[in-house]
């Protein structure tokens, strides 16, 4: 057993605060799994082992008894391995700055990548575009006419299906809040949105990754 270092905790590895709720821990773990799974880092021989540490950290913090013991004692077996996993992924995915987001926005808006996201959203929702702006990153209220013009063009060219619900939902698109506080960019959330594309079904993906890479512990632990 090794004493927890002041500058590193399992919470830091999972990118959450020590006071995070179980739902927040679960959400962050799922997002990290999408971003960091070994299939995206096949050139690195240690990627599987590093992903395993992410999974083990989640198993500890998602279990109330294990989390309580960790919080009270500050001790966990193999802390150096958890820290190495954190440093590995921090070097692989350095923190994105506001300037980086601005550059990405210039590259993304009006791009083929944005058009691809629009089509994927349309097909996934069978033409229901009511929540369009909430699902297309870096979109603005002023983009609604542009997005609808794109969809109309795709329908005319028979590249997407002309769903009946599209014609009704296009007039009910939810606009984004325009007060200054609501417009402030959540850097962490936007970073995760950018990095986790293309999107996958969370639960199915997590289950597949854990079955593939999470080795069973030699020492039996008490079930929840």
C-alpha atoms as a printed R data frame, in Angstrom:
    type eleno elety resid chain resno       x       y       z
1   ATOM     1    CA   UNK     A     1   0.000   0.000   0.000
2   ATOM     2    CA   UNK     A     2   1.259   3.439  -0.862
3   ATOM     3    CA   UNK     A     3   0.362   6.867   0.559
4   ATOM     4    CA   UNK     A     4  -1.554   9.064  -1.877
5   ATOM     5    CA   UNK     A     5   0.494  11.968  -3.227
6   ATOM     6    CA   UNK     A     6  -0.866  15.462  -2.632
7   ATOM     7    CA   UNK     A     7  -0.846  16.431  -6.309
8   ATOM     8    CA   UNK     A     8  -2.516  13.279  -7.602
9   ATOM     9    CA   UNK     A     9  -5.695  11.379  -6.757
10  ATOM    10    CA   UNK     A    10  -7.949   8.863  -8.449
11  ATOM    11    CA   UNK     A    11 -10.392  11.719  -8.907
12  ATOM    12    CA   UNK     A    12  -7.829  13.513 -11.035
13  ATOM    13    CA   UNK     A    13  -7.385  10.389 -13.141
14  ATOM    14    CA   UNK     A    14 -11.143  10.310 -13.833
15  ATOM    15    CA   UNK     A    15 -11.260  14.098 -14.350
16  ATOM    16    CA   UNK     A    16 -13.753  14.793 -11.544
17  ATOM    17    CA   UNK     A    17 -13.747  16.733  -8.279
18  ATOM    18    CA   UNK     A    18 -13.440  14.865  -4.938
19  ATOM    19    CA   UNK     A    19 -17.019  15.896  -4.124
20  ATOM    20    CA   UNK     A    20 -18.373  14.559  -7.433
21  ATOM    21    CA   UNK     A    21 -21.649  12.634  -7.347
22  ATOM    22    CA   UNK     A    22 -21.875   9.037  -8.544
23  ATOM    23    CA   UNK     A    23 -23.602  10.219 -11.714
24  ATOM    24    CA   UNK     A    24 -20.808  12.699 -12.421
25  ATOM    25    CA   UNK     A    25 -18.171  10.007 -11.889
26  ATOM    26    CA   UNK     A    26 -20.039   7.602 -14.165
27  ATOM    27    CA   UNK     A    27 -20.495  10.224 -16.886
28  ATOM    28    CA   UNK     A    28 -16.833  11.251 -16.818
29  ATOM    29    CA   UNK     A    29 -15.659   7.627 -16.904
30  ATOM    30    CA   UNK     A    30 -17.786   6.923 -19.953
31  ATOM    31    CA   UNK     A    31 -16.436   9.963 -21.754
32  ATOM    32    CA   UNK     A    32 -12.851   9.033 -20.882
33  ATOM    33    CA   UNK     A    33 -13.416   5.483 -22.097
34  ATOM    34    CA   UNK     A    34 -14.569   6.763 -25.465
35  ATOM    35    CA   UNK     A    35 -11.582   9.048 -25.725
36  ATOM    36    CA   UNK     A    36  -8.869   6.803 -24.332
37  ATOM    37    CA   UNK     A    37  -9.715   3.221 -25.212
38  ATOM    38    CA   UNK     A    38  -6.828   1.102 -26.596
39  ATOM    39    CA   UNK     A    39  -8.286   0.780 -30.090
40  ATOM    40    CA   UNK     A    40  -7.467   4.474 -30.593
41  ATOM    41    CA   UNK     A    41  -3.897   3.990 -29.357
42  ATOM    42    CA   UNK     A    42  -2.913   0.738 -31.021
43  ATOM    43    CA   UNK     A    43   0.614   1.945 -31.684
44  ATOM    44    CA   UNK     A    44   1.329   2.100 -27.952
45  ATOM    45    CA   UNK     A    45   2.069  -1.261 -26.362
46  ATOM    46    CA   UNK     A    46   1.116   0.039 -22.905
47  ATOM    47    CA   UNK     A    47  -2.288   1.431 -23.922
48  ATOM    48    CA   UNK     A    48  -4.213  -1.650 -22.745
49  ATOM    49    CA   UNK     A    49  -2.598  -1.537 -19.321
50  ATOM    50    CA   UNK     A    50  -3.235   2.200 -18.995
51  ATOM    51    CA   UNK     A    51  -6.905   1.777 -19.922
52  ATOM    52    CA   UNK     A    52  -7.170  -0.940 -17.293
53  ATOM    53    CA   UNK     A    53  -6.117   1.565 -14.621
54  ATOM    54    CA   UNK     A    54  -8.902   3.928 -15.725
55  ATOM    55    CA   UNK     A    55 -11.366   1.081 -15.284
56  ATOM    56    CA   UNK     A    56  -9.930   0.100 -11.877
57  ATOM    57    CA   UNK     A    57 -10.134   3.693 -10.647
58  ATOM    58    CA   UNK     A    58 -13.785   3.775 -11.659
59  ATOM    59    CA   UNK     A    59 -14.477   0.490  -9.859
60  ATOM    60    CA   UNK     A    60 -13.111   2.046  -6.664
61  ATOM    61    CA   UNK     A    61 -14.845   5.428  -6.853
62  ATOM    62    CA   UNK     A    62 -18.175   3.991  -8.013
63  ATOM    63    CA   UNK     A    63 -18.326   1.685  -5.002
64  ATOM    64    CA   UNK     A    64 -19.488   3.609  -1.916
65  ATOM    65    CA   UNK     A    65 -17.574   1.467   0.587
66  ATOM    66    CA   UNK     A    66 -14.314   1.448  -1.395
67  ATOM    67    CA   UNK     A    67 -14.601   5.167  -2.084
68  ATOM    68    CA   UNK     A    68 -15.199   5.951   1.573
69  ATOM    69    CA   UNK     A    69 -12.148   3.929   2.613
70  ATOM    70    CA   UNK     A    70 -10.030   5.637  -0.047
71  ATOM    71    CA   UNK     A    71 -11.203   9.093   1.049
72  ATOM    72    CA   UNK     A    72 -10.538   8.349   4.711
73  ATOM    73    CA   UNK     A    73  -7.146   6.647   4.413
74  ATOM    74    CA   UNK     A    74  -5.739   8.180   1.250
75  ATOM    75    CA   UNK     A    75  -4.255   4.787   0.446
76  ATOM    76    CA   UNK     A    76  -4.634   2.424  -2.475
77  ATOM    77    CA   UNK     A    77  -2.504  -0.395  -3.810
78  ATOM    78    CA   UNK     A    78  -0.372   0.424  -6.847
79  ATOM    79    CA   UNK     A    79  -0.833   4.225  -6.785
80  ATOM    80    CA   UNK     A    80   2.226   4.718  -9.004
81  ATOM    81    CA   UNK     A    81   0.510   2.734 -11.757
82  ATOM    82    CA   UNK     A    82  -2.567   4.979 -11.565
83  ATOM    83    CA   UNK     A    83  -0.368   8.064 -11.715
84  ATOM    84    CA   UNK     A    84   1.543   6.692 -14.699
85  ATOM    85    CA   UNK     A    85  -1.759   6.145 -16.502
86  ATOM    86    CA   UNK     A    86  -2.757   9.747 -15.808
87  ATOM    87    CA   UNK     A    87   0.564  11.114 -17.088
88  ATOM    88    CA   UNK     A    88   0.351   8.878 -20.164
89  ATOM    89    CA   UNK     A    89  -3.047  10.247 -21.181
90  ATOM    90    CA   UNK     A    90  -2.225  13.826 -20.187
91  ATOM    91    CA   UNK     A    91   0.756  13.722 -22.554
92  ATOM    92    CA   UNK     A    92  -1.319  12.036 -25.251
93  ATOM    93    CA   UNK     A    93  -4.180  14.520 -24.889
94  ATOM    94    CA   UNK     A    94  -2.830  17.813 -23.482
95  ATOM    95    CA   UNK     A    95  -5.399  20.241 -22.071
96  ATOM    96    CA   UNK     A    96  -7.102  22.283 -24.774
97  ATOM    97    CA   UNK     A    97  -6.967  26.059 -24.411
98  ATOM    98    CA   UNK     A    98  -9.525  28.717 -25.380
99  ATOM    99    CA   UNK     A    99  -7.261  29.589 -28.300
100 ATOM   100    CA   UNK     A   100  -7.322  25.955 -29.465
101 ATOM   101    CA   UNK     A   101 -11.132  25.953 -29.316
102 ATOM   102    CA   UNK     A   102 -11.269  29.157 -31.367
103 ATOM   103    CA   UNK     A   103  -8.995  27.630 -34.002
104 ATOM   104    CA   UNK     A   104 -11.074  24.461 -34.094
105 ATOM   105    CA   UNK     A   105 -14.257  26.516 -34.466
106 ATOM   106    CA   UNK     A   106 -12.853  28.255 -37.546
107 ATOM   107    CA   UNK     A   107 -11.887  24.900 -39.024
108 ATOM   108    CA   UNK     A   108 -15.140  23.126 -38.097
109 ATOM   109    CA   UNK     A   109 -17.885  25.585 -38.965
110 ATOM   110    CA   UNK     A   110 -19.024  25.404 -42.630
111 ATOM   111    CA   UNK     A   111 -16.829  22.327 -43.105
112 ATOM   112    CA   UNK     A   112 -17.498  18.851 -44.499
113 ATOM   113    CA   UNK     A   113 -17.090  17.565 -40.961
114 ATOM   114    CA   UNK     A   114 -19.954  19.767 -39.782
115 ATOM   115    CA   UNK     A   115 -22.093  18.592 -42.715
116 ATOM   116    CA   UNK     A   116 -21.351  14.985 -41.784
117 ATOM   117    CA   UNK     A   117 -22.483  15.662 -38.201
118 ATOM   118    CA   UNK     A   118 -25.672  17.295 -39.463
119 ATOM   119    CA   UNK     A   119 -26.501  14.269 -41.599
120 ATOM   120    CA   UNK     A   120 -25.697  11.820 -38.800
121 ATOM   121    CA   UNK     A   121 -27.944  13.742 -36.408
122 ATOM   122    CA   UNK     A   122 -30.768  13.877 -38.969
123 ATOM   123    CA   UNK     A   123 -30.630  10.152 -39.749
124 ATOM   124    CA   UNK     A   124 -30.279   9.139 -36.107
125 ATOM   125    CA   UNK     A   125 -33.371  11.135 -35.166
126 ATOM   126    CA   UNK     A   126 -35.377  10.185 -38.290
127 ATOM   127    CA   UNK     A   127 -35.675  13.801 -39.357
128 ATOM   128    CA   UNK     A   128 -36.653  15.295 -35.994
129 ATOM   129    CA   UNK     A   129 -34.493  18.429 -35.772
130 ATOM   130    CA   UNK     A   130 -36.072  19.988 -32.690
131 ATOM   131    CA   UNK     A   131 -32.869  19.571 -30.629
132 ATOM   132    CA   UNK     A   132 -30.504  20.295 -33.509
133 ATOM   133    CA   UNK     A   133 -28.487  23.119 -31.942
134 ATOM   134    CA   UNK     A   134 -27.964  21.180 -28.716
135 ATOM   135    CA   UNK     A   135 -26.301  18.339 -30.612
136 ATOM   136    CA   UNK     A   136 -24.134  20.120 -33.172
137 ATOM   137    CA   UNK     A   137 -21.067  21.471 -31.422
138 ATOM   138    CA   UNK     A   138 -20.217  25.168 -31.737
139 ATOM   139    CA   UNK     A   139 -23.588  25.914 -33.307
140 ATOM   140    CA   UNK     A   140 -25.411  29.213 -32.837
141 ATOM   141    CA   UNK     A   141 -29.000  30.391 -33.122
142 ATOM   142    CA   UNK     A   142 -28.081  32.195 -36.323
143 ATOM   143    CA   UNK     A   143 -27.138  28.838 -37.876
144 ATOM   144    CA   UNK     A   144 -30.733  27.582 -38.030
145 ATOM   145    CA   UNK     A   145 -31.509  28.969 -41.526
146 ATOM   146    CA   UNK     A   146 -28.169  27.668 -42.817
147 ATOM   147    CA   UNK     A   147 -28.715  24.198 -41.381
148 ATOM   148    CA   UNK     A   148 -32.269  24.003 -42.753
149 ATOM   149    CA   UNK     A   149 -31.078  25.125 -46.166
150 ATOM   150    CA   UNK     A   150 -28.505  22.323 -46.085
151 ATOM   151    CA   UNK     A   151 -31.147  19.742 -45.147
152 ATOM   152    CA   UNK     A   152 -33.504  20.975 -47.871
153 ATOM   153    CA   UNK     A   153 -30.698  20.629 -50.382
154 ATOM   154    CA   UNK     A   154 -29.866  17.091 -49.224
155 ATOM   155    CA   UNK     A   155 -33.548  16.096 -49.455
156 ATOM   156    CA   UNK     A   156 -33.854  17.589 -52.917
157 ATOM   157    CA   UNK     A   157 -30.792  15.608 -54.012
158 ATOM   158    CA   UNK     A   158 -32.299  12.486 -52.369
159 ATOM   159    CA   UNK     A   159 -29.277  12.056 -50.121
160 ATOM   160    CA   UNK     A   160 -31.437  11.944 -46.998
161 ATOM   161    CA   UNK     A   161 -35.023  10.828 -46.439
162 ATOM   162    CA   UNK     A   162 -37.775  13.453 -46.465
163 ATOM   163    CA   UNK     A   163 -39.356  12.500 -43.142
164 ATOM   164    CA   UNK     A   164 -42.734  14.047 -42.374
165 ATOM   165    CA   UNK     A   165 -41.539  15.008 -38.899
166 ATOM   166    CA   UNK     A   166 -38.803  17.120 -40.444
167 ATOM   167    CA   UNK     A   167 -41.368  19.463 -41.934
168 ATOM   168    CA   UNK     A   168 -43.073  19.937 -38.560
169 ATOM   169    CA   UNK     A   169 -40.029  20.009 -36.296
170 ATOM   170    CA   UNK     A   170 -38.071  22.499 -38.439
171 ATOM   171    CA   UNK     A   171 -40.302  25.256 -37.065
172 ATOM   172    CA   UNK     A   172 -39.821  24.117 -33.468
173 ATOM   173    CA   UNK     A   173 -36.027  24.038 -33.181
174 ATOM   174    CA   UNK     A   174 -34.958  24.887 -29.631
175 ATOM   175    CA   UNK     A   175 -32.789  27.981 -29.569
176 ATOM   176    CA   UNK     A   176 -29.786  28.322 -27.309
177 ATOM   177    CA   UNK     A   177 -29.974  30.653 -24.314
178 ATOM   178    CA   UNK     A   178 -28.526  34.031 -25.125
179 ATOM   179    CA   UNK     A   179 -27.686  35.400 -21.674
180 ATOM   180    CA   UNK     A   180 -23.975  35.932 -21.127
181 ATOM   181    CA   UNK     A   181 -23.612  33.280 -18.423
182 ATOM   182    CA   UNK     A   182 -25.206  30.625 -20.624
183 ATOM   183    CA   UNK     A   183 -22.961  31.567 -23.533
184 ATOM   184    CA   UNK     A   184 -19.753  31.024 -21.576
185 ATOM   185    CA   UNK     A   185 -17.927  28.005 -22.952
186 ATOM   186    CA   UNK     A   186 -17.587  25.023 -20.653
187 ATOM   187    CA   UNK     A   187 -14.057  24.179 -21.737
188 ATOM   188    CA   UNK     A   188 -13.958  20.691 -20.246
189 ATOM   189    CA   UNK     A   189 -17.315  19.704 -21.710
190 ATOM   190    CA   UNK     A   190 -16.503  21.116 -25.150
191 ATOM   191    CA   UNK     A   191 -13.125  19.402 -25.104
192 ATOM   192    CA   UNK     A   192 -14.800  16.065 -24.384
193 ATOM   193    CA   UNK     A   193 -17.356  16.637 -27.147
194 ATOM   194    CA   UNK     A   194 -14.618  17.296 -29.678
195 ATOM   195    CA   UNK     A   195 -12.461  14.357 -28.631
196 ATOM   196    CA   UNK     A   196 -15.120  11.688 -28.291
197 ATOM   197    CA   UNK     A   197 -16.289  11.767 -31.922
198 ATOM   198    CA   UNK     A   198 -17.532   9.700 -33.621
199 ATOM   199    CA   UNK     A   199 -20.202   9.018 -30.991
200 ATOM   200    CA   UNK     A   200 -20.964   5.503 -29.829
201 ATOM   201    CA   UNK     A   201 -23.594   3.919 -27.628
202 ATOM   202    CA   UNK     A   202 -22.067   4.374 -24.174
203 ATOM   203    CA   UNK     A   203 -23.237   1.319 -22.305
204 ATOM   204    CA   UNK     A   204 -22.545  -1.144 -25.113
205 ATOM   205    CA   UNK     A   205 -19.122   0.350 -25.733
206 ATOM   206    CA   UNK     A   206 -18.092   0.345 -22.078
207 ATOM   207    CA   UNK     A   207 -19.167  -3.262 -21.685
208 ATOM   208    CA   UNK     A   208 -17.157  -4.310 -24.737
209 ATOM   209    CA   UNK     A   209 -14.036  -2.446 -23.585
210 ATOM   210    CA   UNK     A   210 -14.170  -3.840 -20.054
211 ATOM   211    CA   UNK     A   211 -14.640  -7.397 -21.311
212 ATOM   212    CA   UNK     A   212 -11.733  -6.949 -23.705
213 ATOM   213    CA   UNK     A   213  -9.207  -5.141 -21.525
214 ATOM   214    CA   UNK     A   214 -10.125  -5.284 -17.840
215 ATOM   215    CA   UNK     A   215  -8.309  -8.244 -16.314
216 ATOM   216    CA   UNK     A   216  -9.927  -9.901 -13.271
217 ATOM   217    CA   UNK     A   217  -8.165  -9.212  -9.977
218 ATOM   218    CA   UNK     A   218  -6.388 -12.064  -8.295
219 ATOM   219    CA   UNK     A   219  -7.695 -11.043  -4.878
220 ATOM   220    CA   UNK     A   220 -11.447 -11.421  -4.572
221 ATOM   221    CA   UNK     A   221 -13.350  -8.312  -3.533
222 ATOM   222    CA   UNK     A   222 -16.736  -8.087  -1.914
223 ATOM   223    CA   UNK     A   223 -19.607  -7.536  -4.318
224 ATOM   224    CA   UNK     A   224 -21.708  -4.370  -4.119
